[in-house]
Coordinates of C-alpha atoms in Angstrom, one line a residue:
Chain A
M839 CA -8.9 56.9 102.2
K840 CA -5.7 55.1 101.2
R841 CA -6.0 53.0 104.3
Q842 CA -9.8 52.8 104.6
I843 CA -10.4 51.1 101.2
P844 CA -8.0 48.2 101.9
L845 CA -9.5 47.8 105.4
L846 CA -13.0 47.7 103.9
I847 CA -11.9 45.1 101.3
T848 CA -10.3 42.9 104.0
F849 CA -13.4 43.2 106.2
F850 CA -15.8 42.4 103.3
V851 CA -13.8 39.4 101.9
G852 CA -13.0 38.0 105.3
T853 CA -16.6 38.2 106.6
L854 CA -18.0 36.8 103.3
L855 CA -15.6 33.8 103.4
I856 CA -16.5 33.0 107.0
I857 CA -20.2 33.2 106.2
S858 CA -19.7 31.0 103.1
V859 CA -18.6 28.1 105.3
F860 CA -22.0 28.1 107.1
V861 CA -24.3 29.0 104.1
P862 CA -24.2 26.2 101.5
P863 CA -25.3 28.3 98.5
L864 CA -22.2 30.4 99.0
G865 CA -19.9 27.4 99.2
D866 CA -18.4 27.9 95.8
L867 CA -17.2 31.4 96.8
E868 CA -14.2 29.9 98.6
R869 CA -13.2 28.0 95.5
D870 CA -13.6 31.1 93.3
F871 CA -11.6 33.3 95.7
T872 CA -8.8 30.6 95.7
L873 CA -8.6 30.9 91.9
F874 CA -8.5 34.7 92.2
F875 CA -5.7 34.3 94.7
D876 CA -3.8 32.0 92.3
I877 CA -4.1 34.5 89.4
I878 CA -2.8 37.4 91.6
A879 CA 0.0 35.2 92.9
V880 CA 1.2 34.6 89.3
F881 CA 2.4 38.3 89.3
A882 CA 4.6 37.4 92.3
F883 CA 6.6 35.2 90.0
F884 CA 7.3 38.1 87.6
L885 CA 8.2 40.3 90.5
G886 CA 10.4 37.7 92.1
G887 CA 12.2 36.9 88.8
G888 CA 12.5 40.6 87.9
N889 CA 13.9 41.5 91.2
L890 CA 16.5 38.7 91.2
L891 CA 17.7 39.8 87.7
R892 CA 17.7 43.5 88.7
I893 CA 19.8 42.9 91.8
H894 CA 22.3 40.6 90.2
L895 CA 22.7 42.6 87.0
M896 CA 23.4 45.8 89.0
K897 CA 26.0 43.8 90.9
L898 CA 27.5 42.7 87.7
A899 CA 27.4 46.1 86.1
N900 CA 29.2 47.7 89.1
R901 CA 31.7 44.8 89.4
R902 CA 30.8 44.6 93.1
K903 CA 32.4 42.0 95.4
D904 CA 31.7 38.4 94.4
W905 CA 30.2 39.5 91.1
G906 CA 31.2 36.1 89.7
F907 CA 28.5 34.4 91.8
S908 CA 26.0 36.9 90.3
A909 CA 27.1 35.9 86.8
V910 CA 26.5 32.2 87.6
T911 CA 23.1 33.1 89.1
V912 CA 21.9 35.2 86.1
S913 CA 23.2 32.7 83.5
G914 CA 21.7 29.7 85.4
F915 CA 18.4 31.6 85.8
L916 CA 18.1 32.6 82.1
F917 CA 19.3 29.2 80.9
M918 CA 16.7 27.3 82.9
L919 CA 14.0 29.9 82.0
A920 CA 14.7 29.5 78.3
I921 CA 14.8 25.6 78.3
G922 CA 11.8 25.5 80.5
L923 CA 9.6 28.1 78.7
F924 CA 10.6 27.2 75.1
K925 CA 11.3 23.5 75.9
V926 CA 14.7 23.7 74.1
G927 CA 16.2 20.2 73.8
N928 CA 13.0 18.5 74.7
P929 CA 12.7 15.2 72.6
G930 CA 8.9 15.6 72.4
G931 CA 9.0 19.2 71.3
I932 CA 6.8 22.0 72.7
A933 CA 3.8 19.6 73.3
E934 CA 5.7 17.3 75.7
A935 CA 6.0 17.9 79.4
V936 CA 8.8 20.3 80.3
D937 CA 10.7 17.6 82.3
A938 CA 10.2 14.7 79.9
E939 CA 13.0 12.1 80.2
G940 CA 15.9 13.1 78.0
S941 CA 15.0 16.8 77.9
W942 CA 17.7 19.4 78.8
F943 CA 15.5 20.6 81.7
K944 CA 15.4 17.0 83.2
V945 CA 19.2 16.6 82.6
M946 CA 19.9 19.8 84.4
F947 CA 17.5 18.9 87.2
D948 CA 19.0 15.4 87.7
N949 CA 22.7 16.5 87.4
V950 CA 22.8 19.9 88.9
I951 CA 19.8 20.8 91.1
N952 CA 19.3 17.3 92.5
P953 CA 22.9 16.7 93.7
L954 CA 23.3 20.3 94.9
Q955 CA 20.2 20.2 97.1
S956 CA 20.9 16.7 98.4
T957 CA 24.4 17.7 99.3
M958 CA 23.3 20.8 101.2
Y959 CA 20.7 18.8 103.2
S960 CA 23.1 15.9 104.0
L961 CA 25.7 18.4 105.4
L962 CA 23.3 18.5 108.4
A963 CA 24.5 15.1 109.6
F964 CA 28.0 16.6 110.2
F965 CA 26.7 19.6 112.1
V966 CA 24.3 17.4 114.2
A967 CA 27.2 15.1 115.1
S968 CA 29.4 18.1 116.1
A969 CA 26.5 19.6 118.2
S970 CA 25.8 16.2 119.8
Y971 CA 29.4 16.2 121.2
R972 CA 29.5 19.8 122.3
A973 CA 26.0 20.8 123.3
F974 CA 23.9 17.8 124.2
R975 CA 24.8 17.7 127.9
A976 CA 22.9 16.3 130.9
K977 CA 23.1 19.6 132.8
N978 CA 19.8 19.3 134.7
R979 CA 16.8 16.9 135.1
E980 CA 15.0 18.2 132.0
A981 CA 18.0 17.9 129.8
T982 CA 18.7 14.4 131.1
M983 CA 15.1 13.3 130.3
L984 CA 15.5 14.7 126.8
L985 CA 18.8 12.9 126.4
I986 CA 17.3 9.5 127.4
A987 CA 14.3 10.1 125.0
A988 CA 16.8 11.0 122.2
F989 CA 18.8 7.8 122.9
I990 CA 15.7 5.6 122.7
I991 CA 14.5 7.3 119.5
L992 CA 17.9 7.1 117.9
L993 CA 18.2 3.4 118.8
G994 CA 14.6 2.7 117.9
R995 CA 15.1 4.2 114.4
T996 CA 17.7 1.6 113.6
P997 CA 17.8 -2.2 113.6
L998 CA 20.1 -2.0 116.6
G999 CA 17.1 -1.4 118.8
V1000 CA 15.7 -4.8 117.8
M1001 CA 19.1 -6.5 118.1
L1002 CA 19.6 -5.2 121.6
T1003 CA 16.2 -5.8 123.1
G1004 CA 14.6 -8.3 120.7
W1005 CA 15.1 -11.1 123.2
I1006 CA 12.6 -9.5 125.7
P1007 CA 9.6 -11.8 125.9
E1008 CA 6.3 -10.8 124.2
W1009 CA 4.5 -10.0 127.4
M1010 CA 7.2 -7.4 128.2
S1011 CA 7.4 -6.2 124.6
V1012 CA 6.7 -2.6 125.6
A1013 CA 10.3 -2.6 127.0
Q1014 CA 11.7 -3.4 123.6
I1015 CA 13.4 -0.3 122.3
P1016 CA 11.5 0.1 119.0
N1017 CA 8.2 -0.2 121.0
L1018 CA 9.5 2.3 123.5
A1019 CA 10.3 4.7 120.6
V1020 CA 6.8 4.2 119.3
W1021 CA 5.4 4.9 122.8
I1022 CA 7.4 8.2 123.0
M1023 CA 6.1 9.3 119.7
N1024 CA 2.5 8.2 120.4
S1025 CA 2.2 9.6 123.9
P1026 CA 4.5 12.3 125.2
N1027 CA 5.3 13.6 121.7
L1028 CA 1.6 13.5 120.7
A1029 CA 0.6 15.4 123.8
G1030 CA 3.2 18.1 123.1
Q1031 CA 2.4 18.3 119.4
R1032 CA -1.4 18.6 120.1
A1033 CA -0.7 21.4 122.7
I1034 CA 1.4 23.3 120.1
M1035 CA -1.2 22.8 117.4
I1036 CA -4.1 24.0 119.5
G1037 CA -2.0 27.0 120.6
I1038 CA -1.1 27.9 117.0
S1039 CA -4.7 27.5 115.9
L1040 CA -6.0 29.8 118.6
G1041 CA -3.3 32.3 117.6
V1042 CA -4.3 32.1 113.9
I1043 CA -8.0 32.7 114.8
A1044 CA -7.1 35.6 117.0
T1045 CA -4.8 37.2 114.3
S1046 CA -7.4 36.6 111.5
L1047 CA -10.1 38.3 113.6
R1048 CA -7.8 41.2 114.3
L1049 CA -7.1 41.5 110.5
I1050 CA -10.7 41.3 109.5
L1051 CA -11.8 43.8 112.2
G1052 CA -9.0 46.2 111.2
V1053 CA -7.3 46.1 114.6
E1054 CA -4.1 44.6 113.0
R1055 CA -3.0 47.0 110.3
S1056 CA 0.7 46.2 109.9
Y1057 CA 0.1 44.5 106.5
L1058 CA -0.8 47.9 105.1
G1059 CA 2.8 49.0 105.7
G1060 CA 4.1 52.1 107.4
D1061 CA 2.7 53.3 110.7
S1062 CA -0.2 51.2 112.0
D1063 CA -2.3 54.2 112.8
Chain B
M1163 CA 34.2 -9.0 101.3
T1164 CA 31.2 -7.8 103.2
N1165 CA 32.3 -9.5 106.4
I1166 CA 35.8 -8.1 106.1
G1167 CA 34.3 -4.7 105.4
V1168 CA 32.1 -4.9 108.5
I1169 CA 35.0 -5.9 110.7
L1170 CA 37.3 -3.2 109.3
T1171 CA 34.6 -0.5 109.7
L1172 CA 33.8 -1.5 113.2
I1173 CA 37.5 -1.6 114.2
V1174 CA 38.1 1.9 112.7
I1175 CA 35.0 3.4 114.2
F1176 CA 35.1 1.9 117.6
G1177 CA 38.9 2.2 117.9
G1178 CA 38.6 5.8 117.0
L1179 CA 35.8 6.4 119.5
L1180 CA 37.9 4.8 122.2
W1181 CA 40.7 7.2 121.4
L1182 CA 38.3 10.1 121.5
L1183 CA 37.0 8.9 124.9
V1184 CA 40.5 8.7 126.3
R1185 CA 41.3 12.1 124.9
S1186 CA 38.1 13.6 126.3
I1187 CA 38.7 12.1 129.8
S1188 CA 42.2 13.6 129.8
G1189 CA 40.5 17.0 129.3
R1190 CA 41.7 17.6 125.8
E1191 CA 39.3 19.2 123.2
V1192 CA 38.3 17.2 120.1
D1193 CA 38.7 19.1 116.9
R1194 CA 35.5 19.5 114.9
R1195 CA 37.1 18.1 111.8
I1196 CA 37.8 14.8 113.6
I1197 CA 34.0 14.5 114.3
F1198 CA 33.3 15.2 110.7
L1199 CA 35.7 12.5 109.7
F1200 CA 33.9 10.0 111.9
I1201 CA 30.6 10.8 110.3
F1202 CA 32.1 10.5 106.9
V1203 CA 33.6 7.0 107.6
S1204 CA 30.4 5.8 109.3
V1205 CA 28.3 6.8 106.3
A1206 CA 30.7 5.9 103.5
A1207 CA 31.9 2.5 104.8
P1208 CA 28.4 0.8 104.8
I1209 CA 27.9 2.1 101.3
I1210 CA 31.2 0.8 100.1
F1211 CA 30.9 -2.6 101.9
Q1212 CA 27.1 -2.8 101.3
I1213 CA 26.3 -3.3 105.0
T1214 CA 22.5 -3.8 105.3
F1215 CA 20.1 -4.9 108.1
K1216 CA 16.8 -6.8 108.1
E1217 CA 13.9 -4.5 109.0
R1218 CA 10.9 -5.2 111.1
A1219 CA 7.9 -3.0 110.3
T1220 CA 6.4 -0.7 113.0
P1221 CA 2.6 -0.5 113.4
V1222 CA 2.4 2.9 111.7
V1223 CA 4.0 1.5 108.6
E1224 CA 2.1 -1.7 108.7
A1225 CA -1.2 0.2 108.9
L1226 CA -0.5 2.1 105.6
F1227 CA 0.7 -1.1 103.9
A1228 CA -2.4 -3.0 105.0
N1229 CA -4.6 -0.2 103.8
I1230 CA -3.2 -0.2 100.3
D1231 CA -3.1 -4.0 100.3
G1232 CA -6.7 -4.2 101.4
L1233 CA -8.2 -1.9 98.8
P1234 CA -10.0 -3.8 96.0
A1235 CA -8.4 -3.9 92.6
G1236 CA -9.3 -0.8 90.5
S1237 CA -9.3 1.5 93.5
K1238 CA -8.2 5.1 92.7
V1239 CA -5.2 6.3 94.6
L1240 CA -3.7 9.7 94.4
I1241 CA 0.0 10.1 95.1
S1242 CA 1.3 13.6 95.6
F1243 CA 5.0 14.3 95.2
D1244 CA 5.3 17.4 97.5
F1245 CA 9.1 17.3 98.0
D1246 CA 12.4 18.5 96.6
P1247 CA 15.7 16.8 95.9
A1248 CA 16.8 17.6 99.5
M1249 CA 14.1 15.3 100.8
A1250 CA 14.2 12.9 97.9
P1251 CA 16.8 10.4 99.4
E1252 CA 14.3 9.8 102.2
V1253 CA 11.0 10.1 100.4
Q1254 CA 11.6 8.9 96.8
P1255 CA 12.2 5.3 97.9
M1256 CA 8.7 5.4 99.6
A1257 CA 7.2 6.8 96.4
N1258 CA 8.7 4.1 94.3
A1259 CA 7.7 1.3 96.8
M1260 CA 4.1 2.5 97.1
S1261 CA 3.7 3.0 93.4
R1262 CA 4.9 -0.5 92.8
H1263 CA 2.5 -1.8 95.5
C1264 CA -0.5 0.1 94.1
L1265 CA 0.1 -1.1 90.5
E1266 CA 0.7 -4.7 91.6
K1267 CA -2.6 -4.7 93.4
G1268 CA -4.4 -3.3 90.3
H1269 CA -5.1 0.2 91.7
K1270 CA -5.3 3.2 89.4
I1271 CA -2.9 6.0 90.3
V1272 CA -3.1 9.8 89.8
F1273 CA 0.3 11.4 90.2
M1274 CA 0.4 15.1 91.0
S1275 CA 2.6 17.6 92.8
L1276 CA 2.2 20.8 94.8
W1277 CA 5.9 21.5 94.6
A1278 CA 7.6 22.7 91.4
T1279 CA 10.5 20.3 92.1
G1280 CA 8.1 17.4 92.6
Q1281 CA 7.2 17.1 89.0
S1282 CA 10.7 16.1 87.9
L1283 CA 11.0 13.6 90.8
M1284 CA 7.7 12.2 89.7
T1285 CA 9.0 11.8 86.1
T1286 CA 12.0 9.9 87.7
T1287 CA 9.6 7.4 89.4
L1288 CA 7.6 7.0 86.2
S1289 CA 10.5 6.5 83.8
R1290 CA 12.7 4.4 86.1
V1291 CA 10.2 2.3 88.0
I1292 CA 6.8 2.2 86.4
L1293 CA 7.7 2.1 82.7
P1294 CA 10.4 -0.6 83.0
E1295 CA 8.7 -2.7 85.7
F1296 CA 5.1 -2.4 84.6
P1297 CA 5.2 -2.3 80.8
E1298 CA 1.6 -3.7 80.7
K1299 CA 0.2 -0.6 82.5
V1300 CA -1.2 2.0 80.2
N1301 CA -1.0 5.8 80.7
G1302 CA -4.5 7.3 81.0
V1303 CA -6.0 3.9 82.0
D1304 CA -3.9 2.6 84.9
Y1305 CA -2.2 5.9 85.8
V1306 CA -2.2 9.6 84.9
N1307 CA 0.4 12.2 85.6
V1308 CA -1.3 15.6 86.0
G1309 CA 2.0 17.3 87.0
Y1310 CA 2.6 20.3 89.1
K1311 CA 0.2 23.2 89.9
A1312 CA 1.2 26.4 91.7
G1313 CA -1.1 27.6 94.4
N1314 CA -0.3 25.5 97.5
E1315 CA -3.3 25.0 99.7
G1316 CA -5.4 26.9 97.1
V1317 CA -5.0 24.0 94.7
L1318 CA -6.3 21.6 97.4
N1319 CA -9.2 23.9 98.1
V1320 CA -10.3 23.6 94.5
I1321 CA -9.6 19.9 93.8
V1322 CA -11.5 18.9 96.8
S1323 CA -14.7 19.8 95.0
D1324 CA -13.6 20.0 91.3
F1325 CA -10.4 18.3 90.2
K1326 CA -10.6 19.3 86.5
K1327 CA -11.0 22.9 87.3
M1328 CA -7.4 23.0 88.5
F1329 CA -6.1 20.2 86.3
P1330 CA -7.9 20.3 83.0
T1331 CA -5.2 18.3 81.3
D1332 CA -2.4 15.9 82.2
V1333 CA 1.2 16.8 82.1
N1334 CA 1.4 16.3 78.3
G1335 CA -1.6 18.4 77.6
V1336 CA -4.1 15.5 77.1
P1337 CA -7.5 16.6 78.4
L1338 CA -8.4 14.6 81.5
D1339 CA -12.0 14.1 80.3
S1340 CA -10.6 12.0 77.5
T1341 CA -8.8 9.6 79.8
Q1342 CA -10.5 6.4 81.0
L1343 CA -9.2 6.9 84.6
F1344 CA -10.9 10.2 85.0
R1345 CA -14.3 9.1 83.8
D1346 CA -15.3 8.4 87.4
I1347 CA -13.3 11.1 89.1
R1348 CA -14.9 14.5 89.5
S1349 CA -13.3 15.6 92.8
C1350 CA -11.0 14.2 95.4
A1351 CA -14.1 12.7 97.1
D1352 CA -14.1 10.1 94.3
L1353 CA -10.7 8.8 95.3
D1354 CA -10.2 5.8 97.6
L1355 CA -6.9 6.8 99.1
I1356 CA -4.6 9.8 99.1
I1357 CA -0.8 9.3 99.6
A1358 CA 0.9 12.6 100.5
L1359 CA 4.6 12.4 100.2
G1360 CA 6.8 15.3 101.5
G1361 CA 7.7 17.0 104.6
G1362 CA 7.3 20.7 104.0
R1363 CA 4.5 23.1 103.3
P1364 CA 2.2 22.4 101.5
G1365 CA 2.5 18.8 102.5
P1366 CA 0.8 15.9 104.3
K1367 CA -0.7 18.1 107.0
E1368 CA -2.4 20.3 104.4
W1369 CA -3.7 17.3 102.5
V1370 CA -5.4 16.2 105.8
L1371 CA -6.8 19.6 106.6
F1372 CA -8.0 20.7 103.1
V1373 CA -8.9 17.3 101.4
G1374 CA -8.8 14.3 103.7
D1375 CA -11.2 15.6 106.3
P1376 CA -13.6 17.6 104.1
A1377 CA -13.9 15.0 101.4
D1378 CA -13.7 12.1 103.9
V1379 CA -10.9 10.3 102.0
P1380 CA -8.3 8.3 103.9
V1381 CA -4.8 9.9 103.8
G1382 CA -1.5 8.0 104.1
V1383 CA 1.7 9.9 104.4
G1384 CA 5.4 9.4 103.7
V1385 CA 7.6 12.1 105.1
A1386 CA 11.2 13.1 106.0
A1387 CA 12.1 11.8 109.5
V1388 CA 12.2 15.3 111.1
V1389 CA 8.6 15.9 110.2
A1390 CA 7.1 12.6 111.3
P1391 CA 6.6 13.5 115.0
Q1392 CA 4.4 16.4 113.9
L1393 CA 2.0 14.0 112.2
Y1394 CA 1.4 11.6 115.0
P1395 CA -1.6 13.6 116.4
Y1396 CA -3.5 12.7 113.2
F1397 CA -2.8 9.0 113.4
P1398 CA -4.9 6.8 113.1
Q1399 CA -8.2 8.7 112.6
Q1400 CA -7.1 11.3 110.0
I1401 CA -3.9 9.6 108.7
V1402 CA -4.1 5.9 108.1
G1403 CA -0.4 5.3 108.3
I1404 CA 3.0 7.1 108.5
L1405 CA 6.3 6.3 106.8
G1406 CA 9.0 8.4 108.5
G1407 CA 12.3 8.9 106.9
V1408 CA 14.6 6.2 105.5
K1409 CA 13.5 3.8 108.2
G1410 CA 9.9 4.1 107.1
A1411 CA 10.9 3.5 103.5
A1412 CA 13.0 0.5 104.5
E1413 CA 10.2 -1.1 106.5
Y1414 CA 7.8 -0.7 103.6
E1415 CA 10.3 -2.2 101.2
Q1416 CA 10.8 -5.2 103.6
L1417 CA 7.0 -5.7 103.8
L1418 CA 6.7 -5.5 100.0
I1419 CA 9.5 -8.1 99.5
A1420 CA 8.0 -10.4 102.2
T1421 CA 4.5 -10.4 100.7
H1422 CA 5.0 -10.2 97.0
D1423 CA 7.4 -12.6 95.1
R1424 CA 7.6 -10.2 92.2
F1425 CA 9.5 -7.7 94.3
V1426 CA 12.2 -10.0 95.7
D1427 CA 14.9 -8.7 93.4
M1428 CA 13.7 -5.1 93.3
E1429 CA 15.9 -2.1 94.1
T1430 CA 15.7 -1.3 97.8
P1431 CA 17.3 2.1 98.4
G1432 CA 15.6 2.4 101.7
I1433 CA 17.0 -0.8 103.1
D1434 CA 20.4 0.0 101.6
M1435 CA 20.5 3.4 103.3
M1436 CA 19.8 1.9 106.7
G1437 CA 23.4 0.7 107.0
P1438 CA 24.8 4.3 106.9
Q1439 CA 22.0 5.6 109.1
T1440 CA 22.5 2.9 111.7
L1441 CA 26.2 3.5 112.0
A1442 CA 25.8 7.3 111.9
H1443 CA 23.3 7.0 114.8
V1444 CA 25.7 4.8 116.8
V1445 CA 28.5 7.4 116.2
I1446 CA 26.2 10.3 117.2
M1447 CA 25.2 8.4 120.4
A1448 CA 28.8 7.7 121.2
F1449 CA 29.6 11.4 120.8
I1450 CA 26.8 12.3 123.2
V1451 CA 28.2 9.8 125.8
I1452 CA 31.8 11.0 125.3
G1453 CA 30.7 14.6 125.5
N1454 CA 28.8 14.0 128.7
I1455 CA 31.7 12.1 130.3
A1456 CA 34.0 15.0 129.5
F1457 CA 31.4 17.4 130.8
F1458 CA 30.9 15.6 134.2
R1459 CA 34.7 15.1 134.5
S1460 CA 35.3 18.8 134.0
R1461 CA 32.5 19.7 136.4
S1462 CA 33.8 17.4 139.2
K1463 CA 37.2 18.9 138.7
G1464 CA 35.7 22.4 139.0
G1465 CA 33.8 21.3 142.1
S1466 CA 36.9 20.0 143.8
K1467 CA 38.8 23.2 143.4

């Protein structure tokens, strides 16, 4: 029974939502179910926040390794939660948007979250450069083709491409590096992306049908039988 | 100063690369920290010496620019900030440039976000671009900021048929029904253009699938460079134009400056960032070449044994 009821709910809701696409009077169902989903999803925020606090507070209480990082996490979480929920330090008070210019929330966002996230992402440039030296080798025909395409795209994404091949006459403009880069994106890349997208879509349809028909039961947890 | 800076930068970088080439040919390994140092110099020097390049717009950027330019004054454009600070250096310049363009053409803008971090970045555009540069534009009449709403694709699924059901008020709690801009907007179908900025999920792709196609509204996108290739299958039927990475932002800024005298002296972070990007790309390409020379040399040595 513990398994049959969730399976029945999945079957009923899945089938109903598929039918609603083809039966106009049932069209609003999709919107209503989306709102139901949003309401249920709100509880995930509580669960997520609660879990984060529980794990880090236990680490702090037991003075486990690197407990200092947990102290930073908990204090940062509680501080942002407080200034976000109660709009502490907001020039417009409780009625103003949480991230109004000059508010503590916006100051923290601009001066802590913004530079930290940007720094993390920009570190990629260093690793890409290192990988380009060590790993990007023309070991075989396929790798060589990839290498040539990468060169054209890299040049095409900078003004250097125009500088190097801008002199090529208009009737041969397809040979200009920026245009070659556009061609790579518009033709070989597009063909590959479409193939991937169609493959993914077929996979999604197949998985959805398996879920609705109760063939795929791993989402129930435990043994699938 | 700029010329001296350019010469110095080129001497340091290309001299260093030559040294690396000699070192690699002689079969000696290059320490990872030296590679990091090269990237640091190639990014920092153009910022310090303000090395910039003139951009030429590609067709995908021109198409979006022409679309916004061609809309009649008073058209309703939705700009969605679906990105975080990690993507902001690439995407925020696009947001600023397109907001300027829309307001200059007399379009009405609805600002929203599907990402929690997007709302603060939206506030940045509003307070640092729109308020100082367009003081004549009125909140509620020329633009409305409805803020962030959790729910990802679910939000899109609802606003495609009923906008106010998901966003009953603007970000400051003002009912949308009381704003002049929303008198004629019931759902996304009443918009003339959607500009989806981002690169993650939910992002431009979801805007096409859940709103653009069902409501038959043109969608233009501005995304981080790594995401742009995934969006080409939608261009030009489902996406009217694509701005990819810093390059896309720089091209858009260049078009804006070239066609609107008002923006000749505007801030151009996209164009400014193309200097570091160009040099970094050159250095990366040089590393690939040097790495391959070392690889072929070691292979030929191995073969002769």
